[in-house]
XYZ file of C-alpha atoms in Angstrom:
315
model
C 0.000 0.000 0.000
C 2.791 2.282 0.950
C 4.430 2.090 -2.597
C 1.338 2.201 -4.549
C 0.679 5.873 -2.667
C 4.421 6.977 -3.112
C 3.692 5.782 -6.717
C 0.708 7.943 -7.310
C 2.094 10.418 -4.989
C 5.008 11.408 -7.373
C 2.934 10.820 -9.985
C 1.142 13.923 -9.446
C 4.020 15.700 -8.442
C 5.802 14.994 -11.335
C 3.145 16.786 -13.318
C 3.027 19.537 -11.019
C 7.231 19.751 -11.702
C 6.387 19.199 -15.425
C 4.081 22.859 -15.400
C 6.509 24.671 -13.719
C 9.580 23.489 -15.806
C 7.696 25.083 -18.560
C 6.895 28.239 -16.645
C 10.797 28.476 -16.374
C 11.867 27.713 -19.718
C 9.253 30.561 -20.767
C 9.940 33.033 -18.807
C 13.451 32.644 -19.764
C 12.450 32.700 -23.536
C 12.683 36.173 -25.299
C 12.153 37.111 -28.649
C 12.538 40.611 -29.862
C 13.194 42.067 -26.689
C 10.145 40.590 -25.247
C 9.424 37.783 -22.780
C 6.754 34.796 -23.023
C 5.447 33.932 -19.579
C 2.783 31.559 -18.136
C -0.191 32.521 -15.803
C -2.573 29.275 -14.230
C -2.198 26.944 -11.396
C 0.501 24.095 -11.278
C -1.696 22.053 -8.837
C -4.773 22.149 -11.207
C -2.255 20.992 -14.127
C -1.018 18.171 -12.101
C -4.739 16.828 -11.093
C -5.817 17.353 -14.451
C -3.277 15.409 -16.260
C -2.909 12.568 -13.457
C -6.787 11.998 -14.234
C -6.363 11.798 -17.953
C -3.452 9.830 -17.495
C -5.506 7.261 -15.583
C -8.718 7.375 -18.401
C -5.799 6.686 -21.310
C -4.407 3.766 -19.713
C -8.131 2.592 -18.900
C -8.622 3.150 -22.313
C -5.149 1.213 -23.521
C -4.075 5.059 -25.612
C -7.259 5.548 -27.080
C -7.627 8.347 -24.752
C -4.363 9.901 -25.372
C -5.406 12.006 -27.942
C -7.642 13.953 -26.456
C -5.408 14.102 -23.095
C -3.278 16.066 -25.501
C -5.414 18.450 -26.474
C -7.149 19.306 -23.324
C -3.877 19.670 -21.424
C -2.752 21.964 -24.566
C -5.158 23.839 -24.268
C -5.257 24.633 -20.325
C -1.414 25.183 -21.501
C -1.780 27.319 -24.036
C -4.618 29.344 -22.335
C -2.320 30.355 -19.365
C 0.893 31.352 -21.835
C 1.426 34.528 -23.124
C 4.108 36.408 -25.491
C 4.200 39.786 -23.695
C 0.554 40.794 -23.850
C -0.840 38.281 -26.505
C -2.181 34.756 -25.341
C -2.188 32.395 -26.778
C -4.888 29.519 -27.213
C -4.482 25.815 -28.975
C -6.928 25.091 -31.613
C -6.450 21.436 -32.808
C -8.782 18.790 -32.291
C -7.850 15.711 -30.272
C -10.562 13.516 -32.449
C -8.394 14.186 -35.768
C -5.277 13.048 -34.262
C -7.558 9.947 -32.838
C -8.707 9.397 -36.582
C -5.095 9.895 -37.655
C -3.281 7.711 -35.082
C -6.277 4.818 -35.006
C -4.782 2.456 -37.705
C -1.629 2.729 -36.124
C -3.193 1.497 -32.445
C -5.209 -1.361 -35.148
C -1.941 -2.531 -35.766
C 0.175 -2.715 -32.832
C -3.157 -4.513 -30.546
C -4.021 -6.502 -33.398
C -1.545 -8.983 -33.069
C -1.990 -9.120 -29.230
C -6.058 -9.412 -29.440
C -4.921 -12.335 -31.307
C -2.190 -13.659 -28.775
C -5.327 -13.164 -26.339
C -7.446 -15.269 -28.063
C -5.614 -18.133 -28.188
C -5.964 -18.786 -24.653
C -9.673 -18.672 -24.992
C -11.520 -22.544 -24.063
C -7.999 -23.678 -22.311
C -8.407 -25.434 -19.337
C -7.329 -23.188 -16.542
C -7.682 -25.468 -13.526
C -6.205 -27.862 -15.062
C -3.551 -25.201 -14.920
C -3.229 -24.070 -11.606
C -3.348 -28.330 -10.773
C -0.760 -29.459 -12.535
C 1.497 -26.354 -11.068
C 0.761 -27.097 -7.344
C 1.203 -30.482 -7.851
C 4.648 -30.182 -8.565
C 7.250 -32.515 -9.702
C 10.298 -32.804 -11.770
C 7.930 -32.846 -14.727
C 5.027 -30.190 -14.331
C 5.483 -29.216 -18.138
C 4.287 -32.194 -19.170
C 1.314 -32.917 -16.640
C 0.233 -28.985 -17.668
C 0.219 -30.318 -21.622
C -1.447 -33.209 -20.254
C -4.262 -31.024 -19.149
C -3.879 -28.595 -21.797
C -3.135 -29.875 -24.950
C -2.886 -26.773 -26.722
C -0.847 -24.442 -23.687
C 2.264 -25.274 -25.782
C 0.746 -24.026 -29.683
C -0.689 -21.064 -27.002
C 2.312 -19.886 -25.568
C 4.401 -20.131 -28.588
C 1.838 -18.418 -30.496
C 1.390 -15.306 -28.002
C 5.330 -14.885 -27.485
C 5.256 -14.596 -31.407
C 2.460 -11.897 -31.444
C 3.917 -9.916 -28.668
C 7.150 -10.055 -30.870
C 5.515 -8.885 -33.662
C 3.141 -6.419 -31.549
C 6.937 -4.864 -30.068
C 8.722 -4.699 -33.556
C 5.209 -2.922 -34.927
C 5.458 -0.514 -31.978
C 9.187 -0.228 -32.747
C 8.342 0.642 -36.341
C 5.359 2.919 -35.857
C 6.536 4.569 -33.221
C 8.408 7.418 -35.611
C 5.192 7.878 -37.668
C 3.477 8.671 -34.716
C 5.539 11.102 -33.619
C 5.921 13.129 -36.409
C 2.193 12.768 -36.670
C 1.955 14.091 -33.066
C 4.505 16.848 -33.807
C 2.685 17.929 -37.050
C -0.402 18.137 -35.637
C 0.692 19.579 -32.246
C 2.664 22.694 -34.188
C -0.662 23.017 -36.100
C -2.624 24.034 -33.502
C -0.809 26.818 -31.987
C -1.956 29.958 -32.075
C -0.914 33.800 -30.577
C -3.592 35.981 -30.931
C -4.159 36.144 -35.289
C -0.425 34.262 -35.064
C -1.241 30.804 -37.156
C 1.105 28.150 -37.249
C 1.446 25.526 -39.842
C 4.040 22.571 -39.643
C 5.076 20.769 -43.124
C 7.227 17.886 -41.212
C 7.664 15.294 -43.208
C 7.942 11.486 -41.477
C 11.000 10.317 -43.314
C 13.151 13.412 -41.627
C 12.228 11.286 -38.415
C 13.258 8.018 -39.673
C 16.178 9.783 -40.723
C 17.093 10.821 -37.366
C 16.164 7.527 -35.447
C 18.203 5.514 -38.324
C 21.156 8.293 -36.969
C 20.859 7.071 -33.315
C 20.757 3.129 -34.490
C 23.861 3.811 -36.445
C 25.516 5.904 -33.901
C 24.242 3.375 -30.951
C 25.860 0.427 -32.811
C 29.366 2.519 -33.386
C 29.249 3.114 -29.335
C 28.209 -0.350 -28.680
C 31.387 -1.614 -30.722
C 33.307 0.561 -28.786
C 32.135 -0.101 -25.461
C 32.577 -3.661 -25.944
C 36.052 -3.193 -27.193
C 37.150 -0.922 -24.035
C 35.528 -3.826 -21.595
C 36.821 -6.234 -23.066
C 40.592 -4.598 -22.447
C 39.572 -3.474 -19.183
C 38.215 -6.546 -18.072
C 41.560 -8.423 -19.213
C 43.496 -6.527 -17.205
C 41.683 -6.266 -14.443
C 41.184 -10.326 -14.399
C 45.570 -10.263 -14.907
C 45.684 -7.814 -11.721
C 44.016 -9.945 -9.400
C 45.446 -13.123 -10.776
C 48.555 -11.757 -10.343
C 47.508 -10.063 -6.250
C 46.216 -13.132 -5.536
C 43.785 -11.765 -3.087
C 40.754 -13.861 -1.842
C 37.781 -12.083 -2.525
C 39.289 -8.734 -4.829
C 38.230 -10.424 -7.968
C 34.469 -10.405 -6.962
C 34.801 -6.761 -6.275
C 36.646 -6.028 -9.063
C 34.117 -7.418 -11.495
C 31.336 -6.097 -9.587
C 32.717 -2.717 -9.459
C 33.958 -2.556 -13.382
C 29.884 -3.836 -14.120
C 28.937 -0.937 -12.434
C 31.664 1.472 -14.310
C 30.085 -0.070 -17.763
C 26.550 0.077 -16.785
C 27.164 4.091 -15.960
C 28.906 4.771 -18.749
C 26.279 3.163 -21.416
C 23.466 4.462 -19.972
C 25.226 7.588 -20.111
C 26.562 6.889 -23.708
C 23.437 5.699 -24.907
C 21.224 8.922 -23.476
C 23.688 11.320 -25.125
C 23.618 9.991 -28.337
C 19.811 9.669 -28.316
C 19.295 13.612 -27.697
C 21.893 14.613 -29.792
C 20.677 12.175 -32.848
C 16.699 12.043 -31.976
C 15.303 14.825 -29.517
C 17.429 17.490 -30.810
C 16.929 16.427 -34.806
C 13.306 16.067 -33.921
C 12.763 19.776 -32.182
C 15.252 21.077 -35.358
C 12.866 19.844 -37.807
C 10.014 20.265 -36.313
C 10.943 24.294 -35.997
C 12.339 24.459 -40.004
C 8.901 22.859 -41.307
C 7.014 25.676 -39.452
C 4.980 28.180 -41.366
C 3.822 31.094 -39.739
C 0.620 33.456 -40.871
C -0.883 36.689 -39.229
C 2.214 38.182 -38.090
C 1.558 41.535 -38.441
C 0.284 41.254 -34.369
C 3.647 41.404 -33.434
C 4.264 44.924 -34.032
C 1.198 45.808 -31.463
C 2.686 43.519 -28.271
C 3.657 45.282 -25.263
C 5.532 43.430 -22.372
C 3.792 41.347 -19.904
C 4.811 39.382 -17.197
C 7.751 40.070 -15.174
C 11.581 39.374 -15.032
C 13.145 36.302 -14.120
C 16.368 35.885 -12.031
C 19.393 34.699 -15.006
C 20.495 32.278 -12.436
C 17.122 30.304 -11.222
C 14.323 30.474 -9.307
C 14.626 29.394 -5.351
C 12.367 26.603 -3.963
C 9.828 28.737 -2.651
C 9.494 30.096 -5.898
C 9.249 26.849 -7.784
C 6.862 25.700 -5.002
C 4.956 28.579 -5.797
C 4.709 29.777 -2.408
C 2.136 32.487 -1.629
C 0.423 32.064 -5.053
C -2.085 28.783 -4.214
């Protein structure tokens, strides 16, 4: 019980920290001489989303869609480029009819996988497993005749349901992106976004290439360290220096790829996408600018202090 509330617990406060992240980033954003900055209440952001969050796993995604929207929305109605607002105007049912044949396709194969337990005998099941023995796979097939074709069968469509999600994963994204730049809006500021789904192929084919190159490498280094490391303590002769060694150098290599591997996925994926998703943008209307005043007020160069980002005095 305790971990299911510290569970929820941060969940909310991560959306809470999410809000305010963007508050900071905005208010530290300036473009020709004047500042963006964001009005509304963190708490109500962080409620809101943990509650959609909830419906769109209820819903296995098909909810996500229009968690997107409404959360743009409350976004976009508290931000604010001096004294224009701005407001988000897509819908989340046309990314829903957009995205659906990709969701078809990824549960498909798992719907199937599903099915193929359907009219097995599950007490015959749970039997044969508290019986025991030094052959329980053959007493459950026994009971079961088809729990073998079963099992085989849904490890093979959860394969195929991964390598789809693998696949369409890009697609979506870009889809996302497109339709997310779309619906911004600054007063009678439009935005359009021409991103095209092969530039985001191109960049996750980038961080496969780049994540093999580093894998070689990786394994090259640990192999060399790992030799001499093994010739150290062969050579010491200590009694229990080689279990700390190796334990110790696993750790050094797990650090270092997960550090490896994170760098070269922003610098080959989140920055390419952001890059590309800025260059396809098309902007309309822009004749407001020349009528904004400043709004909002200035920001501290160096950060904000935790009773700031707690937003102390402001509930």
């Amino acid at each position: 019980m305790s971990g299911v509330l510290t569970f929820a617990a941060l969940g909310v406060l991560g959306q809470y920290a999410i809000y305010r992240a963007r508050r900071y980033r905005l208010t530290r954003t300036i473009y020709r001489g004047l500042r963006f900055h964001q009005s509304g209440s963190a708490w109500s952001y962080a409620f809101r989303a943990t509650l959609w969050w909830i419906a769109t796993v209820l819903s296995l995604g098909l909810a996500y869609p229009f968690q997107i929207a409404n959360l743009e929305r409350y976004k976009m109605k508290n931000t604010f480029y001096g004294d224009l607002g701005g407001r988000f105007e897509a819908s989340g049912f046309a990314l829903f009819l957009r995205g659906l044949p990709m969701w078809l396709l990824f549960f498909a194969p798992l719907v199937h996988a599903i099915r193929g337990f359907v009219g097995l005998d599950w007490q015959a099941l749970v039997d044969a497993i508290a019986q025991g023995g030094d052959d329980v796979m053959s007493k459950i097939e026994g009971g079961n005749p088809g729990l073998g074709s079963a099992i085989v069968f849904a490890m093979l469509m959860g394969g195929t349901s991964a390598v789809l999600g693998a696949l369409l994963y890009p697609a979506f994204q870009a889809l996302t992106l497109r339709w997310w730049s779309s619906g911004l809006r600054f007063g009678t500021i439009e935005v359009r976004s021409h991103l095209r789904t092969r530039d985001i192929y191109g960049a996750y084919a980038r961080f496969v290439g780049y994540a093999c190159l580093f894998s070689i490498a990786l394994g090259i280094v640990g192999v060399i360290v790992f030799s001499i490391a093994g010739a150290v303590v062969n050579v010491a002769k200590f009694d229990t220096a080689d279990q700390i060694a190796v334990t110790l150098l696993l750790l050094g290599v797990y650090v270092i790829a997960a550090l490896g591997f994170s760098t070269v996925y922003r610098a080959t994926v989140q920055l390419s996408v952001w890059q590309l998703g800025m260059e396809s943008l098309e902007l309309s209307g822009l004749s407001a600018l020349e009528k904004v005043k400043a709004g909002g007020r200035a920001s501290s160069a160096l950060g904000e202090g935790l009773a700031d980002a707690l937003n102390v005095g402001g509930y």
